[in-house]
Coordinates of C-alpha atoms and ligand atoms in Angstrom, one line a residue:
M27 CA -41.0 123.2 -112.6
K28 CA -44.3 122.3 -111.3
I29 CA -46.4 120.8 -114.0
K30 CA -49.8 122.2 -114.4
N31 CA -50.5 121.1 -118.0
I32 CA -49.4 117.7 -120.2
C33 CA -50.3 116.8 -123.5
C34 CA -49.5 113.6 -124.9
L35 CA -49.2 112.5 -128.2
G36 CA -50.6 109.0 -129.2
A37 CA -54.3 107.5 -127.7
G38 CA -52.8 103.9 -128.5
Y39 CA -52.7 100.9 -126.4
V40 CA -49.6 102.9 -124.1
G41 CA -50.9 106.9 -124.8
G42 CA -54.1 106.1 -123.3
P43 CA -53.6 103.6 -120.1
T44 CA -50.8 105.3 -118.8
M45 CA -52.1 109.0 -118.9
S46 CA -55.2 108.1 -117.4
V47 CA -53.4 106.7 -115.1
I48 CA -51.7 110.4 -114.1
A49 CA -54.7 111.4 -114.3
L50 CA -55.9 109.2 -111.7
K51 CA -53.2 110.4 -109.6
C52 CA -52.1 114.0 -110.1
P53 CA -55.7 115.2 -110.1
E54 CA -54.2 118.9 -110.0
I55 CA -52.9 118.1 -113.8
K56 CA -54.8 118.7 -116.4
V57 CA -53.9 115.7 -119.0
T58 CA -55.3 115.6 -122.8
V59 CA -54.5 112.9 -124.5
V60 CA -54.4 113.1 -128.4
D61 CA -54.2 111.5 -131.6
L62 CA -55.2 112.2 -136.1
N63 CA -56.8 109.3 -135.6
E64 CA -61.0 110.4 -135.1
S65 CA -62.8 107.2 -134.4
R66 CA -59.7 105.9 -131.8
I67 CA -60.6 109.6 -130.1
A68 CA -64.4 109.1 -130.9
A69 CA -64.4 106.0 -129.4
W70 CA -62.4 106.5 -125.6
N71 CA -64.9 109.5 -125.3
E72 CA -67.4 106.8 -125.3
E73 CA -70.2 106.4 -122.6
N74 CA -70.4 102.8 -122.8
L75 CA -66.6 101.9 -121.6
D76 CA -67.4 98.6 -122.9
N77 CA -66.3 100.5 -126.5
L78 CA -63.2 102.0 -125.6
P79 CA -60.3 101.0 -128.1
V80 CA -58.3 99.2 -125.7
Y81 CA -59.5 96.9 -123.7
E82 CA -57.5 96.3 -120.1
P83 CA -58.6 94.8 -116.9
G84 CA -59.3 98.4 -114.3
L85 CA -58.9 101.3 -117.3
A86 CA -62.5 101.7 -117.9
E87 CA -62.9 102.2 -113.9
V88 CA -59.6 104.5 -114.0
V89 CA -61.3 106.2 -117.0
N90 CA -64.2 106.6 -115.4
E91 CA -63.3 108.2 -112.5
A92 CA -61.0 111.0 -114.5
R93 CA -62.5 112.0 -117.9
G94 CA -63.7 115.1 -118.2
R95 CA -62.2 116.0 -114.2
N96 CA -58.5 116.0 -115.6
L97 CA -58.8 113.4 -118.1
F98 CA -59.1 114.9 -122.0
F99 CA -59.2 113.0 -125.5
S100 CA -58.9 115.2 -128.6
T101 CA -58.0 114.8 -132.1
D102 CA -57.3 118.7 -131.7
V103 CA -54.0 118.2 -131.4
D104 CA -52.0 121.9 -132.0
S105 CA -54.5 123.4 -129.1
A106 CA -52.8 120.3 -126.4
I107 CA -50.2 120.9 -127.8
E108 CA -49.4 124.8 -127.6
A109 CA -50.7 123.8 -123.8
A110 CA -49.4 121.8 -122.7
D111 CA -46.2 122.5 -120.1
M112 CA -45.5 118.8 -120.8
I113 CA -45.5 116.5 -124.3
F114 CA -44.9 112.8 -124.0
I115 CA -45.1 110.8 -127.8
A116 CA -46.2 107.9 -127.6
V117 CA -46.5 107.4 -131.5
N118 CA -46.2 103.7 -133.3
T119 CA -42.8 103.2 -133.8
P120 CA -43.4 100.4 -135.8
T121 CA -40.7 98.4 -137.5
K122 CA -39.9 100.1 -141.1
N123 CA -41.7 98.5 -143.9
Y124 CA -39.8 100.3 -146.8
G125 CA -36.3 101.8 -147.6
E126 CA -33.1 101.6 -146.0
G127 CA -33.6 99.2 -142.7
K128 CA -37.0 97.1 -144.3
G129 CA -37.4 94.8 -142.0
M130 CA -35.3 95.5 -139.4
A131 CA -34.6 99.6 -138.2
A132 CA -37.3 101.5 -136.5
D133 CA -39.2 103.7 -138.8
L134 CA -39.3 107.3 -137.0
K135 CA -41.3 109.6 -139.5
F136 CA -44.3 109.4 -136.6
V137 CA -42.2 110.6 -134.4
E138 CA -40.8 112.6 -136.0
L139 CA -43.5 114.4 -137.3
C140 CA -44.5 115.4 -133.6
A141 CA -41.6 116.7 -133.5
R142 CA -41.8 119.6 -135.7
Q143 CA -45.1 119.3 -135.4
I144 CA -44.1 120.8 -131.5
A145 CA -42.0 122.6 -133.0
R146 CA -44.2 125.4 -134.9
I147 CA -47.2 125.1 -132.8
A148 CA -44.7 126.0 -129.3
K149 CA -45.4 129.3 -127.9
S150 CA -43.0 128.3 -125.0
D151 CA -39.9 126.2 -123.1
K152 CA -41.7 122.6 -123.0
I153 CA -40.6 119.6 -121.4
I154 CA -40.8 116.4 -124.1
V155 CA -40.9 113.5 -123.1
E156 CA -39.7 109.7 -125.0
K157 CA -42.4 107.3 -124.0
S158 CA -42.3 105.2 -127.5
T159 CA -39.8 103.2 -127.3
L160 CA -36.4 104.2 -129.2
P161 CA -33.0 103.1 -130.7
V162 CA -30.3 104.5 -128.7
R163 CA -29.7 108.3 -129.5
T164 CA -32.6 109.3 -130.5
A165 CA -32.9 111.9 -128.3
E166 CA -30.6 114.0 -130.0
T167 CA -32.5 114.3 -133.3
L168 CA -35.9 115.3 -132.2
Q169 CA -33.6 118.1 -130.2
T170 CA -31.4 119.0 -133.1
I171 CA -36.1 119.1 -135.1
L172 CA -36.8 121.0 -132.0
D173 CA -34.1 123.4 -131.9
H174 CA -34.2 124.4 -136.0
T175 CA -37.5 124.6 -136.8
G176 CA -39.2 125.8 -133.4
N177 CA -39.4 129.6 -132.8
G178 CA -36.8 130.1 -130.4
Y179 CA -37.8 128.1 -127.4
K180 CA -36.1 125.9 -125.2
F181 CA -36.9 122.1 -125.1
E182 CA -35.1 119.6 -122.4
V183 CA -35.7 116.0 -124.0
L184 CA -36.4 113.5 -121.8
S185 CA -35.5 109.8 -121.8
N186 CA -38.8 107.8 -119.9
P187 CA -39.8 104.4 -121.4
E188 CA -42.5 102.1 -121.0
F189 CA -42.4 98.5 -119.2
L190 CA -46.2 97.8 -118.8
A191 CA -47.3 94.5 -120.4
E192 CA -50.6 94.1 -122.3
G193 CA -53.8 92.4 -120.0
T194 CA -52.0 93.5 -116.8
A195 CA -51.7 97.9 -117.7
I196 CA -52.8 99.1 -114.8
N197 CA -51.3 96.9 -112.3
D198 CA -47.7 97.1 -113.8
L199 CA -48.2 101.1 -114.2
L200 CA -50.1 101.6 -110.4
N201 CA -47.0 99.3 -108.9
A202 CA -44.5 98.6 -112.0
D203 CA -41.2 97.5 -110.6
R204 CA -39.4 101.2 -111.5
V205 CA -40.2 104.2 -114.2
L206 CA -36.8 105.8 -115.5
I207 CA -36.7 108.9 -115.8
G208 CA -33.2 109.7 -118.3
G209 CA -32.6 113.2 -119.1
K210 CA -29.1 116.2 -119.9
Q211 CA -26.5 116.3 -116.8
T212 CA -26.9 119.7 -117.7
E213 CA -28.8 122.5 -114.9
S214 CA -32.4 122.2 -117.0
G215 CA -31.9 118.6 -118.1
Q216 CA -32.2 117.9 -114.1
K217 CA -34.2 120.3 -113.0
A218 CA -36.7 119.0 -116.6
I219 CA -36.0 115.4 -114.4
Q220 CA -36.8 116.3 -111.6
S221 CA -40.2 117.9 -113.2
L222 CA -41.4 113.5 -114.1
V223 CA -40.1 112.4 -111.4
D224 CA -42.3 114.8 -108.9
I225 CA -45.6 113.7 -111.4
Y226 CA -44.7 109.2 -110.4
A227 CA -43.9 110.5 -106.9
N228 CA -47.5 110.3 -106.4
W229 CA -47.8 107.9 -106.2
L230 CA -43.9 105.8 -105.8
S231 CA -41.6 105.7 -103.7
P232 CA -38.6 106.9 -104.5
K233 CA -36.8 103.6 -104.7
Q234 CA -39.5 102.8 -107.9
I235 CA -37.9 105.8 -109.6
L236 CA -34.2 105.7 -111.5
T237 CA -32.7 108.3 -113.3
T238 CA -29.9 108.3 -115.9
N239 CA -28.3 109.8 -118.6
V240 CA -30.9 109.7 -121.4
W241 CA -28.8 107.3 -123.7
S242 CA -29.1 104.3 -120.4
S243 CA -32.8 104.7 -120.4
E244 CA -33.2 104.5 -124.3
L245 CA -31.3 101.3 -124.7
S246 CA -32.4 100.1 -121.6
K247 CA -36.0 99.6 -122.9
L248 CA -34.3 97.6 -125.9
T249 CA -32.2 95.8 -123.5
A250 CA -35.6 94.9 -121.1
N251 CA -37.2 93.7 -124.0
A252 CA -34.1 91.5 -125.4
F253 CA -33.8 90.3 -122.3
L254 CA -37.2 89.1 -121.9
A255 CA -38.5 87.4 -125.0
Q256 CA -34.7 86.0 -124.8
R257 CA -35.8 83.7 -121.5
I258 CA -39.0 82.8 -123.8
S259 CA -37.3 81.5 -126.8
S260 CA -35.0 79.7 -124.6
I261 CA -37.6 77.7 -123.1
N262 CA -39.1 77.8 -126.1
A263 CA -35.7 76.0 -127.4
L264 CA -35.7 73.6 -124.5
S265 CA -39.2 72.3 -125.2
A266 CA -39.1 71.2 -128.8
L267 CA -36.0 68.6 -127.2
C268 CA -38.1 67.9 -124.4
E269 CA -40.8 66.9 -127.5
A270 CA -38.0 64.8 -128.2
T271 CA -36.9 62.9 -124.7
E272 CA -39.4 62.9 -122.7
A273 CA -39.0 65.3 -120.0
D274 CA -41.5 67.7 -119.4
V275 CA -41.1 71.8 -119.9
D276 CA -43.0 72.9 -117.0
E277 CA -40.8 70.3 -115.1
V278 CA -37.3 71.5 -116.2
A279 CA -38.7 75.7 -116.1
A280 CA -40.2 74.3 -113.0
A281 CA -36.4 73.3 -111.2
I282 CA -34.4 75.8 -112.5
G283 CA -37.0 78.9 -111.4
T284 CA -36.4 77.7 -108.2
D285 CA -32.3 79.4 -108.9
S286 CA -33.5 82.5 -107.5
R287 CA -30.5 83.8 -110.1
I288 CA -32.4 82.4 -112.8
G289 CA -35.7 83.1 -110.9
S290 CA -39.0 81.5 -112.2
K291 CA -40.9 84.3 -113.9
F292 CA -41.2 84.6 -118.1
L293 CA -40.0 81.0 -118.1
K294 CA -43.7 79.3 -120.0
A295 CA -43.3 77.6 -122.9
S296 CA -46.1 78.4 -125.7
V297 CA -46.3 78.5 -129.5
G298 CA -44.3 81.9 -129.7
F299 CA -44.2 85.3 -128.1
G300 CA -46.3 87.9 -129.5
G301 CA -47.3 91.8 -128.9
S302 CA -46.3 95.1 -130.9
C303 CA -43.3 94.9 -129.6
F304 CA -40.7 92.0 -128.3
Q305 CA -40.0 91.0 -132.8
K306 CA -40.1 95.0 -133.5
D307 CA -37.3 95.6 -131.2
I308 CA -35.4 93.5 -131.3
L309 CA -34.6 93.4 -134.3
N310 CA -34.5 97.2 -133.8
L311 CA -31.9 96.3 -131.6
V312 CA -30.1 94.3 -134.2
Y313 CA -30.2 96.7 -136.6
L314 CA -27.7 99.4 -134.4
C315 CA -25.2 96.2 -133.5
R316 CA -24.7 95.7 -137.1
Y317 CA -25.3 100.1 -137.3
F318 CA -22.4 100.0 -135.3
N319 CA -20.2 97.2 -137.0
L320 CA -21.6 94.7 -134.4
P321 CA -22.2 91.6 -136.2
E322 CA -21.7 89.0 -133.4
V323 CA -23.9 90.6 -131.0
A324 CA -26.2 91.6 -133.5
N325 CA -26.2 87.3 -134.9
Y326 CA -26.7 86.1 -131.1
W327 CA -30.1 89.2 -130.4
E328 CA -31.2 87.8 -133.8
Q329 CA -31.5 83.6 -132.8
I330 CA -34.0 84.8 -130.6
I331 CA -36.5 86.1 -133.7
I332 CA -35.4 82.5 -135.6
L333 CA -36.3 80.9 -132.6
N334 CA -39.9 82.3 -132.3
D335 CA -40.4 81.5 -135.9
Y336 CA -39.3 78.2 -135.9
Q337 CA -41.6 77.5 -132.4
K338 CA -44.8 79.2 -134.8
Y339 CA -44.1 76.8 -137.9
R340 CA -43.6 73.6 -135.2
F341 CA -46.4 73.7 -133.7
A342 CA -48.7 74.1 -136.8
K343 CA -46.5 71.9 -138.6
K344 CA -47.7 69.1 -135.5
I345 CA -50.8 69.7 -136.4
I346 CA -50.1 68.6 -140.1
T347 CA -48.8 65.7 -139.0
S348 CA -50.3 65.0 -136.2
L349 CA -53.3 64.8 -139.1
F350 CA -52.1 62.0 -140.9
N351 CA -49.7 64.7 -142.6
T352 CA -52.5 66.9 -144.3
V353 CA -55.3 69.5 -142.9
S354 CA -56.6 69.8 -146.2
G355 CA -60.5 70.3 -145.7
K356 CA -60.1 69.9 -142.2
K357 CA -62.3 72.0 -139.6
I358 CA -59.5 73.2 -136.5
T359 CA -60.5 75.0 -134.2
F360 CA -58.5 78.3 -133.0
L361 CA -59.3 79.2 -129.4
G362 CA -57.6 82.2 -128.9
W363 CA -56.4 84.5 -131.5
A364 CA -54.9 88.0 -129.8
F365 CA -51.6 87.4 -128.3
K366 CA -51.4 86.8 -124.9
K367 CA -54.7 87.0 -122.4
D368 CA -57.0 89.9 -121.0
T369 CA -56.4 91.8 -124.5
N370 CA -58.0 92.4 -127.4
D371 CA -54.2 93.4 -128.7
T372 CA -53.7 90.7 -132.2
R373 CA -50.3 92.4 -133.4
E374 CA -47.6 89.8 -134.8
S375 CA -50.4 87.9 -132.6
A376 CA -48.5 83.6 -132.9
S377 CA -51.8 82.8 -133.7
I378 CA -52.2 84.6 -137.5
Y379 CA -48.3 82.8 -138.6
V380 CA -50.2 78.6 -137.4
A381 CA -52.8 80.0 -139.8
E382 CA -51.4 80.9 -142.7
H383 CA -48.7 77.2 -142.6
L384 CA -52.3 75.8 -141.4
I385 CA -53.8 77.5 -144.5
E386 CA -51.7 77.0 -146.3
D387 CA -51.8 72.7 -146.1
G388 CA -55.7 73.7 -147.2
A389 CA -58.0 73.7 -143.7
E390 CA -60.2 75.3 -142.6
I391 CA -59.9 78.3 -139.8
H392 CA -62.7 78.1 -137.4
V393 CA -61.8 80.9 -134.3
Y394 CA -63.0 81.8 -131.4
D395 CA -62.1 84.7 -128.8
P396 CA -63.2 86.4 -126.3
K397 CA -62.4 90.2 -127.2
V398 CA -61.3 89.4 -130.1
S399 CA -63.5 90.8 -133.5
E400 CA -63.7 88.8 -137.0
Q401 CA -63.0 91.8 -138.7
K402 CA -59.9 92.2 -137.0
I403 CA -59.0 89.0 -137.7
K404 CA -59.9 88.8 -141.2
A405 CA -57.7 92.5 -141.2
D406 CA -54.5 90.7 -139.9
M407 CA -54.6 87.8 -142.0
R408 CA -55.2 90.0 -145.4
Y409 CA -52.4 92.6 -143.7
L410 CA -50.4 89.2 -143.7
W411 CA -50.8 88.5 -147.1
E412 CA -50.6 91.9 -148.3
E413 CA -47.2 91.8 -147.5
K414 CA -46.5 88.9 -149.3
G415 CA -47.6 90.6 -152.4
L416 CA -50.6 88.0 -153.1
T417 CA -53.4 89.7 -155.0
D418 CA -56.5 90.0 -154.2
Q419 CA -58.2 87.9 -155.8
K420 CA -55.7 85.2 -153.7
I421 CA -56.4 86.6 -150.9
E422 CA -60.6 86.9 -151.2
S423 CA -59.9 83.1 -151.1
K424 CA -57.8 82.4 -148.5
L425 CA -60.2 84.5 -147.0
K426 CA -63.2 81.9 -147.4
Q427 CA -61.0 79.3 -145.3
I428 CA -61.7 80.6 -142.5
F429 CA -64.7 81.6 -139.9
V430 CA -65.7 83.4 -136.9
Y431 CA -67.1 82.7 -134.2
Q432 CA -69.1 84.2 -131.1
S433 CA -69.7 80.3 -129.1
P434 CA -66.5 78.3 -128.5
L435 CA -69.1 75.2 -128.5
E436 CA -70.3 76.8 -132.1
A437 CA -66.5 77.2 -133.2
A438 CA -65.1 73.3 -131.9
H439 CA -68.5 72.0 -133.5
Q440 CA -67.5 68.7 -136.0
A441 CA -63.7 69.8 -135.3
H442 CA -60.5 67.9 -135.9
A443 CA -58.3 69.6 -134.6
I444 CA -58.6 72.3 -131.0
A445 CA -55.3 74.4 -131.2
V446 CA -55.2 77.1 -128.2
L447 CA -53.4 79.9 -128.7
T448 CA -54.3 81.7 -126.4
E449 CA -53.7 81.3 -122.7
W450 CA -57.7 82.6 -121.9
D451 CA -58.7 81.7 -118.0
E452 CA -62.2 80.6 -119.6
F453 CA -60.8 78.1 -121.6
K454 CA -60.0 75.9 -118.0
T455 CA -63.6 76.2 -117.8
Y456 CA -65.1 74.3 -121.1
D457 CA -67.3 71.2 -120.9
W458 CA -65.5 70.1 -122.4
N459 CA -67.1 66.1 -122.6
S460 CA -69.9 68.2 -124.5
I461 CA -66.4 69.3 -126.9
Y462 CA -65.6 66.0 -127.4
I463 CA -68.9 64.9 -128.4
N464 CA -70.0 67.0 -131.4
M465 CA -65.7 66.8 -133.1
Y466 CA -64.9 64.0 -135.1
K467 CA -63.0 61.4 -134.0
P468 CA -59.5 61.3 -133.1
A469 CA -60.2 64.6 -131.6
F470 CA -57.1 65.9 -131.1
V471 CA -56.6 69.3 -129.1
F472 CA -53.0 70.8 -129.1
D473 CA -52.5 72.9 -126.3
G474 CA -50.5 75.9 -127.4
R475 CA -49.8 77.4 -124.0
N476 CA -49.8 74.1 -121.9
I477 CA -52.8 75.6 -119.8
L478 CA -55.6 72.5 -120.1
D479 CA -55.7 69.4 -118.0
A480 CA -54.0 66.9 -120.4
E481 CA -54.9 64.1 -117.5
K482 CA -58.2 64.9 -118.0
L483 CA -58.8 65.8 -121.2
A484 CA -57.0 61.7 -122.3
S485 CA -59.7 60.4 -119.4
I486 CA -62.2 62.4 -122.4
G487 CA -60.7 60.4 -125.7
F488 CA -58.9 62.9 -126.6
Q489 CA -56.0 63.2 -128.2
I490 CA -53.7 65.6 -126.3
K491 CA -50.6 67.8 -126.7
G492 CA -49.0 70.5 -125.3
I493 CA -45.3 72.4 -125.4
G494 CA -42.2 70.8 -124.6
K495 CA -44.6 67.1 -123.3
G496 CA -43.1 64.0 -124.2
Ligands
NAI934 N1 -48.1 98.6 -126.4 C1 -48.0 98.1 -125.4 O1 -47.7 97.8 -124.4 C2 -45.6 98.7 -125.4 C3 -46.3 99.8 -126.3 N2 -44.8 100.3 -125.9 C4 -44.0 101.2 -127.3 O2 -44.8 102.8 -127.5 C5 -44.9 103.3 -128.0 C6 -46.8 103.2 -128.9 O3 -47.1 102.3 -128.9 P1 -49.0 101.8 -129.0 O4 -49.6 102.0 -128.2 O5 -49.1 100.2 -128.1 O6 -49.7 102.0 -130.8 P2 -50.7 102.1 -130.5 O7 -50.7 103.0 -132.8 O8 -51.6 101.9 -129.9 O9 -50.5 103.9 -130.6 C7 -49.7 104.9 -131.2 C8 -51.1 106.4 -131.8 O10 -50.1 107.0 -132.1 C9 -51.3 107.9 -133.5 N3 -51.0 108.5 -134.1 C10 -49.3 108.7 -134.7 N4 -48.8 110.1 -135.2 C11 -49.3 111.0 -134.7 C12 -48.8 112.1 -133.8 N5 -48.3 112.9 -135.1 N6 -49.7 113.2 -133.8 C13 -50.7 112.4 -132.8 N7 -51.4 111.2 -132.5 C14 -50.1 110.0 -133.7 C15 -52.0 106.7 -133.8 O11 -52.6 107.5 -135.1 C16 -52.1 105.7 -132.5 O12 -52.8 105.3 -132.6 C17 -44.3 102.3 -129.0 O13 -43.2 102.8 -129.5 C18 -43.9 101.1 -128.4 O14 -42.7 100.3 -129.2 C19 -43.9 100.6 -124.7 C20 -44.3 99.6 -123.7 C21 -45.6 98.9 -124.1
UGA935 O1 -42.4 97.1 -125.0 C1 -43.8 96.7 -124.8 O2 -44.4 96.3 -125.7 C2 -43.3 95.4 -123.3 O3 -43.6 94.0 -123.8 C3 -43.9 92.8 -122.5 O4 -44.8 93.3 -122.5 P1 -46.2 92.9 -123.9 O5 -46.5 92.6 -125.1 O6 -47.7 93.2 -123.9 O7 -46.8 91.3 -123.3 P2 -46.3 89.9 -122.2 O8 -47.1 89.7 -120.7 O9 -45.3 91.2 -122.7 O10 -46.3 89.5 -122.8 C4 -45.8 89.0 -125.0 C5 -45.4 87.4 -125.8 O11 -45.2 86.5 -125.1 C6 -45.7 85.4 -124.4 N1 -44.9 84.6 -123.8 C7 -44.9 85.6 -122.3 C8 -44.4 84.9 -120.8 C9 -44.0 83.8 -120.3 O12 -43.5 83.3 -120.2 N2 -44.2 82.5 -122.2 C10 -44.9 84.0 -123.4 O13 -44.9 82.9 -124.6 C11 -47.1 86.2 -124.8 O14 -47.7 84.8 -124.6 C12 -47.1 87.4 -125.4 O15 -47.0 86.4 -126.5 C13 -43.0 93.5 -121.8 O16 -43.1 92.4 -121.0 C14 -43.2 94.7 -121.6 O17 -43.1 94.6 -120.4 C15 -42.4 96.2 -122.2 O18 -43.3 96.6 -122.1

């Protein structure tokens, strides 16, 4: 079946960029991205492309070309569902923060609502594509809801997990290592798979398009994220040993990375990984393993999260101990708040947890991030403290310890220490001499990303401490 009309439920970091690229590459297909969040849709429709809700290099150009031609953003979910032959579900699947599986399982309520809405609205057969990251066997749940609450039409459920990374999303979509499509082994299942293959074949080669059964596809997504995060926790674990032994973690990573069986990518020691997915997906995997009575397997994967929490805590503790065992009343400058460079996303960013530890010890946190607003930074901290059950009064008082700047020099003025939390390229280009002159001495720099020229900074007079540097 040749697809003419696509609808995507969820206009977030995945729905927005993926559908923009599909629209760009398939001008004959009408693509409508819908969301319940009116302000998000309004931002996608903003004339000024600087105000798109997602910051991604190259995204504005893609949106500019396709929007209004065959790419549309709307809050009219029902009409978009009705008109579509193929519906992508790209809604959020956060960790459950209530009830059964709290703190571990994926919360599928938004996905379930989508299925119920599709079933209620559909007036023709449709292909439903899981784009959100979901626990293995969710397709079964979706199929059951669709078949039992629908109006007698046929729904084929496919799994098509997304592997893009934020900050490089457009390039990842245009030049994907692979796309993965899982479907039923029945004749209609294979036809549905082919319809989706045909879409990606507009710009990817057959070698880049993998097809599997539904369950392998669903599980491959959680597995890919677990393997990626495992590499970071592995190198971060070694970074602690490097600091104790005067080995240099970057040298160790480069040395092992030359072994083609290990590979050099994703071995950058850091203050700890963040982002909306690694932690959530691994917790989900751990929950699934426990559910299937595999405690040893669950404990194995859980260690990645435990180590990541330790790494964030270790970084904060190093700042406190280096500053003579207290940061009370001291000004600590944070360069970066986003969970990685080239994104405005801050979900689960290490900066949030490091800030919390330091504020607990009485520090003032002065933040500069090129893409993250003051409102967002404060909302992140408020959310964390609300989750911990702090009173509103206590939260308001703690928020007074956070200051946000438009300029890095102002943020660092009269600081006791600077902590690099995100690897933004611009941090490397600063006039570090002027920064040094205007800081309290000894002037400390804690490079949580190992991006600065440590020798140069040391020669200026800084006390520089990287991750995994002896
Ligand atoms: N952020 C990323 O880089 C990646 C995310 N994923 C997965 O993709 C999924 C979406 O992630 P993000 O885009 O980051 O989330 P997001 O939170 O940025 O976007 C999800 C959007 O769905 C909307 N939504 C919720 N229920 C809806 C409904 N019933 N109808 C219409 N819209 C609805 C929300 O308002 C929100 O705007 C998650 O499962 C995530 O694990 C997968 C690969 C990469
Ligand atoms: O499912 C998802 O959401 C996505 O999760 C990650 O993408 P993302 O979280 O956007 O970004 P990454 O580049 O993976 O970085 C994640 C975190 O790990 C950190 N990181 C990454 C690499 C590294 O070597 N060291 C390191 O500390 C980053 O700074 C960041 O905080 C995966 O890379 C994507 O393939 C996947 O689609």
